[in-house]
Short mmCIF file of C-alpha atoms and ligand atoms in Angstrom, two decimals:
data_model
loop_
_atom_site.label_atom_id
_atom_site.label_comp_id
_atom_site.label_asym_id
_atom_site.label_seq_id
_atom_site.Cartn_x
_atom_site.Cartn_y
_atom_site.Cartn_z
CA UNK A 1 0.15 0.26 0.16
CA UNK A 2 1.60 3.49 -0.97
CA UNK A 3 1.28 5.90 1.92
CA UNK A 4 -2.17 7.77 1.82
CA UNK A 5 -1.94 11.20 0.41
CA UNK A 6 -4.72 13.01 2.37
CA UNK A 7 -4.29 16.43 3.76
CA UNK A 8 -6.25 16.88 7.17
CA UNK A 9 -8.04 20.17 8.52
CA UNK A 10 -5.55 21.53 10.79
CA UNK A 11 -7.97 22.66 13.43
CA UNK A 12 -8.31 20.67 16.52
CA UNK A 13 -11.90 19.91 17.76
CA UNK A 14 -12.97 21.32 21.27
CA UNK A 15 -13.97 18.55 22.18
CA UNK A 16 -15.54 16.36 25.18
CA UNK A 17 -12.18 15.78 26.38
CA UNK A 18 -11.42 19.68 26.92
CA UNK A 19 -14.81 20.09 28.10
CA UNK A 20 -14.13 17.38 31.02
CA UNK A 21 -10.69 18.64 31.75
CA UNK A 22 -11.07 22.35 31.77
CA UNK A 23 -12.79 22.52 35.67
CA UNK A 24 -10.19 20.11 36.65
CA UNK A 25 -7.16 22.37 35.38
CA UNK A 26 -9.27 25.30 36.85
CA UNK A 27 -9.42 23.45 40.32
CA UNK A 28 -5.91 22.47 40.50
CA UNK A 29 -5.07 26.13 39.83
CA UNK A 30 -7.55 27.55 42.61
CA UNK A 31 -5.45 25.26 45.19
CA UNK A 32 -2.22 26.26 43.96
CA UNK A 33 -1.74 23.14 42.53
CA UNK A 34 -1.16 23.52 38.62
CA UNK A 35 2.70 22.91 37.73
CA UNK A 36 4.35 24.55 35.36
CA UNK A 37 7.04 22.93 33.15
CA UNK A 38 9.22 25.81 31.99
CA UNK A 39 13.28 25.90 31.92
CA UNK A 40 14.69 27.26 34.76
CA UNK A 41 15.59 30.61 34.55
CA UNK A 42 18.54 31.08 32.60
CA UNK A 43 20.73 33.06 35.36
CA UNK A 44 19.51 31.16 38.18
CA UNK A 45 21.88 28.75 40.11
CA UNK A 46 19.94 25.81 40.07
CA UNK A 47 19.61 24.58 43.69
CA UNK A 48 16.93 21.70 43.42
CA UNK A 49 18.38 19.21 40.53
CA UNK A 50 19.61 15.58 41.72
CA UNK A 51 22.80 16.11 40.00
CA UNK A 52 24.80 15.50 43.80
CA UNK A 53 28.28 15.02 42.48
CA UNK A 54 28.00 18.23 40.07
CA UNK A 55 28.73 16.27 36.85
CA UNK A 56 26.59 17.51 34.03
CA UNK A 57 26.75 14.10 32.37
CA UNK A 58 24.17 13.36 29.82
CA UNK A 59 20.95 13.51 32.01
CA UNK A 60 18.70 16.34 32.74
CA UNK A 61 19.21 15.61 36.45
CA UNK A 62 15.66 16.22 37.70
CA UNK A 63 12.29 15.66 36.45
CA UNK A 64 10.59 18.08 34.02
CA UNK A 65 8.57 19.71 36.65
CA UNK A 66 11.60 20.43 39.33
CA UNK A 67 14.39 21.44 37.00
CA UNK A 68 14.64 18.86 34.21
CA UNK A 69 13.03 21.08 31.43
CA UNK A 70 15.36 22.16 28.62
CA UNK A 71 15.01 24.09 25.38
CA UNK A 72 15.45 20.81 23.44
CA UNK A 73 12.21 19.55 25.04
CA UNK A 74 9.95 22.17 24.47
CA UNK A 75 11.26 22.37 20.70
CA UNK A 76 10.90 18.93 20.45
CA UNK A 77 7.16 19.29 21.72
CA UNK A 78 6.42 22.28 19.40
CA UNK A 79 7.54 20.52 16.14
CA UNK A 80 5.88 17.23 17.09
CA UNK A 81 2.51 19.16 17.76
CA UNK A 82 3.01 20.87 14.28
CA UNK A 83 4.03 17.61 12.70
CA UNK A 84 0.43 15.99 13.67
CA UNK A 85 -1.35 19.23 13.56
CA UNK A 86 -2.39 19.20 17.17
CA UNK A 87 -2.26 22.25 19.23
CA UNK A 88 0.46 20.94 21.44
CA UNK A 89 2.54 17.96 22.64
CA UNK A 90 4.10 16.43 25.92
CA UNK A 91 7.08 14.30 25.97
CA UNK A 92 7.03 11.10 28.18
CA UNK A 93 10.18 9.00 28.78
CA UNK A 94 8.80 6.45 26.49
CA UNK A 95 5.29 4.81 25.14
CA UNK A 96 4.95 2.87 28.08
CA UNK A 97 4.98 5.89 30.08
CA UNK A 98 2.86 7.81 28.19
CA UNK A 99 0.13 5.23 28.15
CA UNK A 100 0.65 4.30 31.74
CA UNK A 101 0.45 7.89 32.85
CA UNK A 102 -1.89 9.69 30.46
CA UNK A 103 -4.80 7.23 30.56
CA UNK A 104 -5.30 7.05 34.43
CA UNK A 105 -4.57 10.99 34.74
CA UNK A 106 -7.69 11.41 32.08
CA UNK A 107 -9.67 8.87 33.12
CA UNK A 108 -10.26 9.17 36.80
CA UNK A 109 -12.94 8.22 39.25
CA UNK A 110 -16.50 8.91 37.81
CA UNK A 111 -15.46 8.36 34.40
CA UNK A 112 -15.29 5.51 32.05
CA UNK A 113 -12.63 3.86 29.87
CA UNK A 114 -12.91 1.83 26.76
CA UNK A 115 -10.24 -0.54 25.80
CA UNK A 116 -9.99 -2.70 22.81
CA UNK A 117 -8.56 -6.16 23.70
CA UNK A 118 -5.56 -6.24 21.81
CA UNK A 119 -4.23 -2.86 22.88
CA UNK A 120 -0.53 -3.06 23.97
CA UNK A 121 0.45 -3.68 27.64
CA UNK A 122 1.23 -0.28 28.12
CA UNK A 123 -2.29 0.83 27.70
CA UNK A 124 -3.81 -2.08 29.59
CA UNK A 125 -1.37 -0.91 32.62
CA UNK A 126 -2.56 2.75 31.97
CA UNK A 127 -6.30 1.22 32.17
CA UNK A 128 -5.74 -0.84 34.89
CA UNK A 129 -3.96 2.08 37.18
CA UNK A 130 -7.20 4.33 35.96
CA UNK A 131 -9.66 4.55 38.73
CA UNK A 132 -12.50 5.02 36.12
CA UNK A 133 -15.05 2.26 35.13
CA UNK A 134 -12.80 0.02 32.86
CA UNK A 135 -14.65 -1.72 29.95
CA UNK A 136 -12.51 -3.85 27.72
CA UNK A 137 -14.40 -4.39 24.05
CA UNK A 138 -13.54 -7.42 21.34
CA UNK A 139 -10.72 -6.44 19.31
CA UNK A 140 -12.15 -3.79 16.72
CA UNK A 141 -15.58 -4.90 17.23
CA UNK A 142 -17.46 -1.54 17.12
CA UNK A 143 -20.63 -2.85 17.44
CA UNK A 144 -20.10 -4.25 20.96
CA UNK A 145 -18.21 -0.54 21.74
CA UNK A 146 -21.38 1.21 20.99
CA UNK A 147 -23.62 -1.39 22.95
CA UNK A 148 -21.01 -0.79 26.25
CA UNK A 149 -21.00 2.92 25.54
CA UNK A 150 -24.78 3.17 25.13
CA UNK A 151 -25.16 0.63 28.37
CA UNK A 152 -22.39 2.93 30.37
CA UNK A 153 -23.79 4.84 33.52
CA UNK A 154 -20.64 6.53 34.36
CA UNK A 155 -21.69 10.39 35.13
CA UNK A 156 -18.22 11.44 33.92
CA UNK A 157 -15.58 11.22 31.03
CA UNK A 158 -15.97 8.41 28.39
CA UNK A 159 -12.60 7.74 27.01
CA UNK A 160 -12.06 4.89 24.44
CA UNK A 161 -8.34 3.84 23.85
CA UNK A 162 -6.91 2.16 20.83
CA UNK A 163 -3.88 1.66 18.88
CA UNK A 164 -4.43 2.59 15.01
CA UNK A 165 -1.87 0.04 13.91
CA UNK A 166 -2.27 -2.93 16.11
CA UNK A 167 1.32 -3.87 17.22
CA UNK A 168 1.12 -7.73 17.19
CA UNK A 169 -1.36 -8.43 14.18
CA UNK A 170 -0.28 -5.00 12.35
CA UNK A 171 -3.73 -4.52 11.36
CA UNK A 172 -5.56 -0.87 11.24
CA UNK A 173 -8.38 -0.02 13.71
CA UNK A 174 -11.26 1.54 11.48
CA UNK A 175 -11.01 4.98 12.79
CA UNK A 176 -13.65 6.88 10.52
CA UNK A 177 -16.42 4.65 12.07
CA UNK A 178 -14.64 5.00 15.60
CA UNK A 179 -14.57 8.51 15.21
CA UNK A 180 -18.17 8.51 14.20
CA UNK A 181 -19.16 6.32 16.89
CA UNK A 182 -17.24 8.40 19.58
CA UNK A 183 -19.14 11.63 17.99
CA UNK A 184 -22.34 9.84 18.58
CA UNK A 185 -21.58 9.00 22.32
CA UNK A 186 -20.08 11.98 23.20
CA UNK A 187 -16.56 10.12 24.04
CA UNK A 188 -13.25 11.21 23.63
CA UNK A 189 -10.87 9.34 21.55
CA UNK A 190 -7.41 8.27 22.69
CA UNK A 191 -5.02 6.79 19.70
CA UNK A 192 -1.80 5.02 20.07
CA UNK A 193 -0.09 5.73 16.64
CA UNK A 194 3.36 4.10 17.81
CA UNK A 195 3.44 1.88 14.64
CA UNK A 196 1.77 4.37 12.32
CA UNK A 197 4.27 7.24 12.50
CA UNK A 198 6.93 7.24 9.83
CA UNK A 199 4.95 4.46 8.08
CA UNK A 200 1.26 5.44 7.43
CA UNK A 201 0.27 8.85 5.96
CA UNK A 202 2.20 11.88 4.17
CA UNK A 203 4.96 12.66 5.94
CA UNK A 204 4.55 9.66 8.22
CA UNK A 205 1.73 11.46 10.14
CA UNK A 206 -0.10 8.46 10.86
CA UNK A 207 -3.27 6.85 10.49
CA UNK A 208 -5.63 9.75 11.51
CA UNK A 209 -3.89 11.96 9.54
CA UNK A 210 -3.89 9.84 6.53
CA UNK A 211 -7.94 9.73 6.91
CA UNK A 212 -8.13 13.60 7.74
CA UNK A 213 -9.16 12.60 10.93
CA UNK A 214 -6.43 14.18 13.00
CA UNK A 215 -8.68 17.00 14.60
CA UNK A 216 -10.82 14.08 15.87
CA UNK A 217 -8.76 12.14 18.02
CA UNK A 218 -7.99 13.92 21.42
CA UNK A 219 -5.00 12.43 22.59
CA UNK A 220 -2.40 11.03 19.94
CA UNK A 221 0.45 8.94 21.29
CA UNK A 222 3.34 8.16 19.11
CA UNK A 223 6.74 6.81 20.22
CA UNK A 224 10.26 8.14 19.59
CA UNK A 225 11.84 4.74 19.62
CA UNK A 226 10.45 3.15 16.43
CA UNK A 227 10.79 5.29 13.10
CA UNK A 228 12.44 7.94 15.00
CA UNK A 229 15.08 5.72 16.07
CA UNK A 230 15.48 7.74 19.27
CA UNK A 231 13.77 7.08 22.68
CA UNK A 232 10.98 8.72 24.51
CA UNK A 233 7.29 9.13 23.46
CA UNK A 234 4.85 12.22 23.14
CA UNK A 235 1.28 12.72 23.64
CA UNK A 236 -0.21 15.30 20.98
CA UNK A 237 -3.55 17.00 22.29
CA UNK A 238 -5.02 20.55 23.09
CA UNK A 239 -3.32 22.86 25.22
CA UNK A 240 -5.68 22.59 28.28
CA UNK A 241 -5.18 18.62 28.15
CA UNK A 242 -1.33 18.88 28.16
CA UNK A 243 -1.29 21.32 31.28
CA UNK A 244 -3.55 19.00 32.88
CA UNK A 245 -0.95 16.10 31.95
CA UNK A 246 1.70 18.29 33.48
CA UNK A 247 0.43 18.13 36.68
CA UNK A 248 -1.35 14.92 36.77
CA UNK A 249 0.48 12.18 34.44
CA UNK A 250 2.47 10.57 37.36
CA UNK A 251 4.78 8.97 34.90
CA UNK A 252 5.93 12.76 33.74
CA UNK A 253 5.65 14.33 37.18
CA UNK A 254 7.49 11.61 39.11
CA UNK A 255 10.52 10.45 36.49
CA UNK A 256 13.54 12.55 35.56
CA UNK A 257 13.15 14.32 32.22
CA UNK A 258 14.60 12.92 28.80
CA UNK A 259 18.10 13.50 28.09
CA UNK A 260 18.63 16.35 26.04
CA UNK A 261 20.47 14.51 23.45
CA UNK A 262 17.58 12.34 23.13
CA UNK A 263 15.53 15.16 22.29
CA UNK A 264 17.77 16.80 19.96
CA UNK A 265 17.91 13.19 18.32
CA UNK A 266 14.57 12.86 18.00
CA UNK A 267 14.11 16.44 16.48
CA UNK A 268 16.82 15.81 13.85
CA UNK A 269 15.11 12.31 12.64
CA UNK A 270 11.71 14.42 12.20
CA UNK A 271 12.73 15.51 8.82
CA UNK A 272 13.96 12.21 7.79
CA UNK A 273 10.08 10.94 8.69
CA UNK A 274 8.52 14.47 6.53
CA UNK A 275 10.60 13.77 3.62
CA UNK A 276 8.79 10.77 2.79
CA UNK A 277 11.83 8.82 0.73
CA UNK A 278 12.34 6.42 3.55
CA UNK A 279 8.49 5.74 3.78
CA UNK A 280 8.24 5.10 0.13
CA UNK A 281 11.40 2.74 0.20
CA UNK A 282 9.65 1.06 3.45
CA UNK A 283 6.93 0.54 1.33
CA UNK A 284 8.13 -0.77 -1.51
CA UNK A 285 9.90 -3.49 0.63
CA UNK A 286 6.49 -4.34 2.23
CA UNK A 287 4.94 -4.75 -0.89
CA UNK A 288 7.88 -7.30 -1.90
CA UNK A 289 7.83 -9.49 1.06
CA UNK A 290 3.95 -9.72 1.05
CA UNK A 291 4.11 -10.81 -2.84
CA UNK A 292 6.90 -13.45 -2.01
CA UNK A 293 5.27 -14.57 1.18
CA UNK A 294 1.71 -14.89 -0.74
CA UNK A 295 3.35 -16.70 -3.54
CA UNK A 296 4.33 -19.19 -0.77
CA UNK A 297 0.53 -19.27 0.47
CA UNK A 298 1.58 -17.16 3.78
CA UNK A 299 0.04 -13.95 3.07
CA UNK A 300 -3.28 -12.55 1.48
CA UNK A 301 -3.70 -9.09 -0.07
CA UNK A 302 -1.71 -5.61 0.37
CA UNK A 303 -0.33 -4.76 3.73
CA UNK A 304 -1.62 -2.05 5.90
CA UNK A 305 1.74 -1.49 7.98
CA UNK A 306 4.98 -2.57 8.23
CA UNK A 307 3.92 -5.41 10.69
CA UNK A 308 3.65 -9.09 9.23
CA UNK A 309 2.16 -11.79 11.72
CA UNK A 310 2.79 -15.36 10.65
CA UNK A 311 1.08 -17.63 13.02
CA UNK A 312 2.41 -20.66 14.02
CA UNK A 313 0.05 -21.55 16.73
CA UNK A 314 1.75 -23.42 19.36
CA UNK A 315 4.72 -21.83 21.48
CA UNK A 316 6.40 -24.67 20.63
CA UNK A 317 6.14 -24.43 16.89
CA UNK A 318 6.73 -20.53 17.22
CA UNK A 319 9.79 -21.25 19.04
CA UNK A 320 11.24 -24.09 17.05
CA UNK A 321 10.04 -21.84 13.51
CA UNK A 322 12.55 -18.72 15.33
CA UNK A 323 15.56 -21.02 15.62
CA UNK A 324 15.19 -22.62 12.09
CA UNK A 325 14.90 -19.25 10.88
CA UNK A 326 18.00 -17.94 12.87
CA UNK A 327 20.23 -21.20 11.24
CA UNK A 328 19.32 -19.60 7.91
CA UNK A 329 20.81 -15.99 8.86
CA UNK A 330 17.71 -14.38 9.90
CA UNK A 331 16.60 -13.23 13.40
CA UNK A 332 12.93 -13.25 13.74
CA UNK A 333 11.22 -13.39 17.49
CA UNK A 334 8.60 -15.93 18.52
CA UNK A 335 5.95 -13.69 20.24
CA UNK A 336 4.03 -15.80 22.81
CA UNK A 337 1.25 -15.23 25.40
CA UNK A 338 0.86 -13.12 27.25
CA UNK A 339 2.07 -10.98 24.13
CA UNK A 340 -0.65 -12.60 22.16
CA UNK A 341 -3.47 -14.65 22.78
CA UNK A 342 -3.02 -18.19 23.61
CA UNK A 343 -2.98 -20.37 20.56
CA UNK A 344 -1.80 -17.74 18.36
CA UNK A 345 2.06 -17.81 18.93
CA UNK A 346 3.80 -16.72 15.70
CA UNK A 347 6.71 -15.10 13.94
CA UNK A 348 6.08 -11.17 13.74
CA UNK A 349 8.07 -9.94 10.88
CA UNK A 350 8.87 -6.08 10.46
CA UNK A 351 10.04 -4.81 7.26
CA UNK A 352 12.80 -2.14 7.25
CA UNK A 353 13.48 0.56 4.26
CA UNK A 354 17.06 -0.41 4.54
CA UNK A 355 16.84 -3.93 3.05
CA UNK A 356 17.80 -4.73 -0.48
CA UNK A 357 15.60 -7.05 -2.78
CA UNK A 358 18.16 -9.99 -2.09
CA UNK A 359 17.48 -9.65 1.52
CA UNK A 360 13.43 -9.46 1.51
CA UNK A 361 13.96 -12.39 -0.71
CA UNK A 362 16.10 -14.52 1.36
CA UNK A 363 14.03 -13.31 4.46
CA UNK A 364 10.88 -15.00 2.43
CA UNK A 365 12.75 -18.06 1.63
CA UNK A 366 14.26 -18.71 5.18
CA UNK A 367 10.45 -18.23 6.79
CA UNK A 368 9.10 -20.64 3.99
CA UNK A 369 11.94 -23.33 3.71
CA UNK A 370 11.93 -23.47 7.84
CA UNK A 371 8.19 -23.94 8.26
CA UNK A 372 8.18 -26.45 5.64
CA UNK A 373 11.41 -28.44 7.48
CA UNK A 374 8.82 -28.28 10.73
CA UNK A 375 5.90 -29.26 9.28
CA UNK A 376 3.76 -26.02 9.69
CA UNK A 377 1.34 -25.49 7.58
CA UNK A 378 0.72 -22.05 5.79
CA UNK A 379 -1.80 -19.64 7.01
CA UNK A 380 -2.67 -17.08 4.53
CA UNK A 381 -2.79 -14.14 7.19
CA UNK A 382 -4.00 -10.45 6.15
CA UNK A 383 -4.41 -7.06 7.29
CA UNK A 384 -7.59 -5.63 7.82
CA UNK A 385 -7.33 -2.29 6.19
CA UNK A 386 -8.89 1.14 7.56
C1 LIG B 1 1.69 0.28 20.71
C2 LIG B 1 2.53 0.62 21.41
N1 LIG B 1 2.39 1.68 22.45
C3 LIG B 1 3.38 1.85 23.22
C4 LIG B 1 4.68 1.01 22.97
C5 LIG B 1 5.85 1.39 24.18
O1 LIG B 1 6.67 2.05 23.73
P1 LIG B 1 8.17 2.25 24.24
O2 LIG B 1 9.00 1.31 23.80
O3 LIG B 1 8.57 3.58 23.91
O4 LIG B 1 7.94 2.14 25.94
C6 LIG B 1 4.76 0.10 22.50
C7 LIG B 1 6.19 -0.78 22.29
O5 LIG B 1 6.09 -1.70 21.66
C8 LIG B 1 3.67 -0.09 21.32
O6 LIG B 1 3.98 -1.39 20.76
#
């Protein structure tokens, strides 16, 4: 699939999330509990960092709220927000920290959070940490989600959390229908685009942008450890929600800030994503891999992402397959429960723009020959497209 070339509207909807958050921000402000993530004054002697031995090292020395905020963090946040066409962005130390911190901050007592059954562990843990009512709906089953939203009696915010590209299956959430559903139920939408950024959408802006739905996503989470080749993550959202997360997302408040050099590295990578040349090469590689797998009966149709799951079934078969493939010079990790549901252990391939034709073809041969040697029958996997 060629990257979608849709231009999204640049305005962010003032949605139900902002309406729910505004009084919480005001309540914090009234109690002098609203935090500020500004950099320390340039001329001041910083007497509150944790750099006890006086060496500057590579670390920020403290959490963002104490004295760890640097210009590099704020520059990167501005650039990321502009890229995905959101009013603001907030850095987290990892995608795990973003989901584990932002979800419980936003969905609190009296609220309800709805989470896709195949969401990443970091979303699952964020949901578990939330004091909201929790509903897990079957994977991408919008009819079930519709019923759950209709039946929900929680008086506060309804927050729907999903990935756009699912990390272990590579399929894409039906985002346009999900946006419509959220609108109908006045629910806020939280979308983790970890595996879509750099891969899907013009300039790698992800699935929501590709579908012209960027303004309909209340919180977009992106990671910097995947297409960016750096480390960390961000939540792109409204100014009010950013403000609230600064004060209330515990993984942001209570953790040392990202090293400046990491923020600078991620910022340096952004033009490479926007440029689109590597993304175009990646899609050629994906198409070549899938065509090869399809000829061998292991795949069907065009891929929707760079994640290609090949089902082995049992844990033992997945491990044996991974070892056989390694003996042929390719490393593909066996993915087993609890990362995937029991009975669906698999080799999860990911494609890189840097592979040449021979590497891609060799990978197909290694996979197919190994499966044949082990007697693992081909299952023609496919992606559901948004
Ligand atoms: C969908 C999704 N969200 C979040 C994360 C966590 O990101 P990080 O590795 O930056 O903690 C991952 C990691 O693989 C992921 O697949």
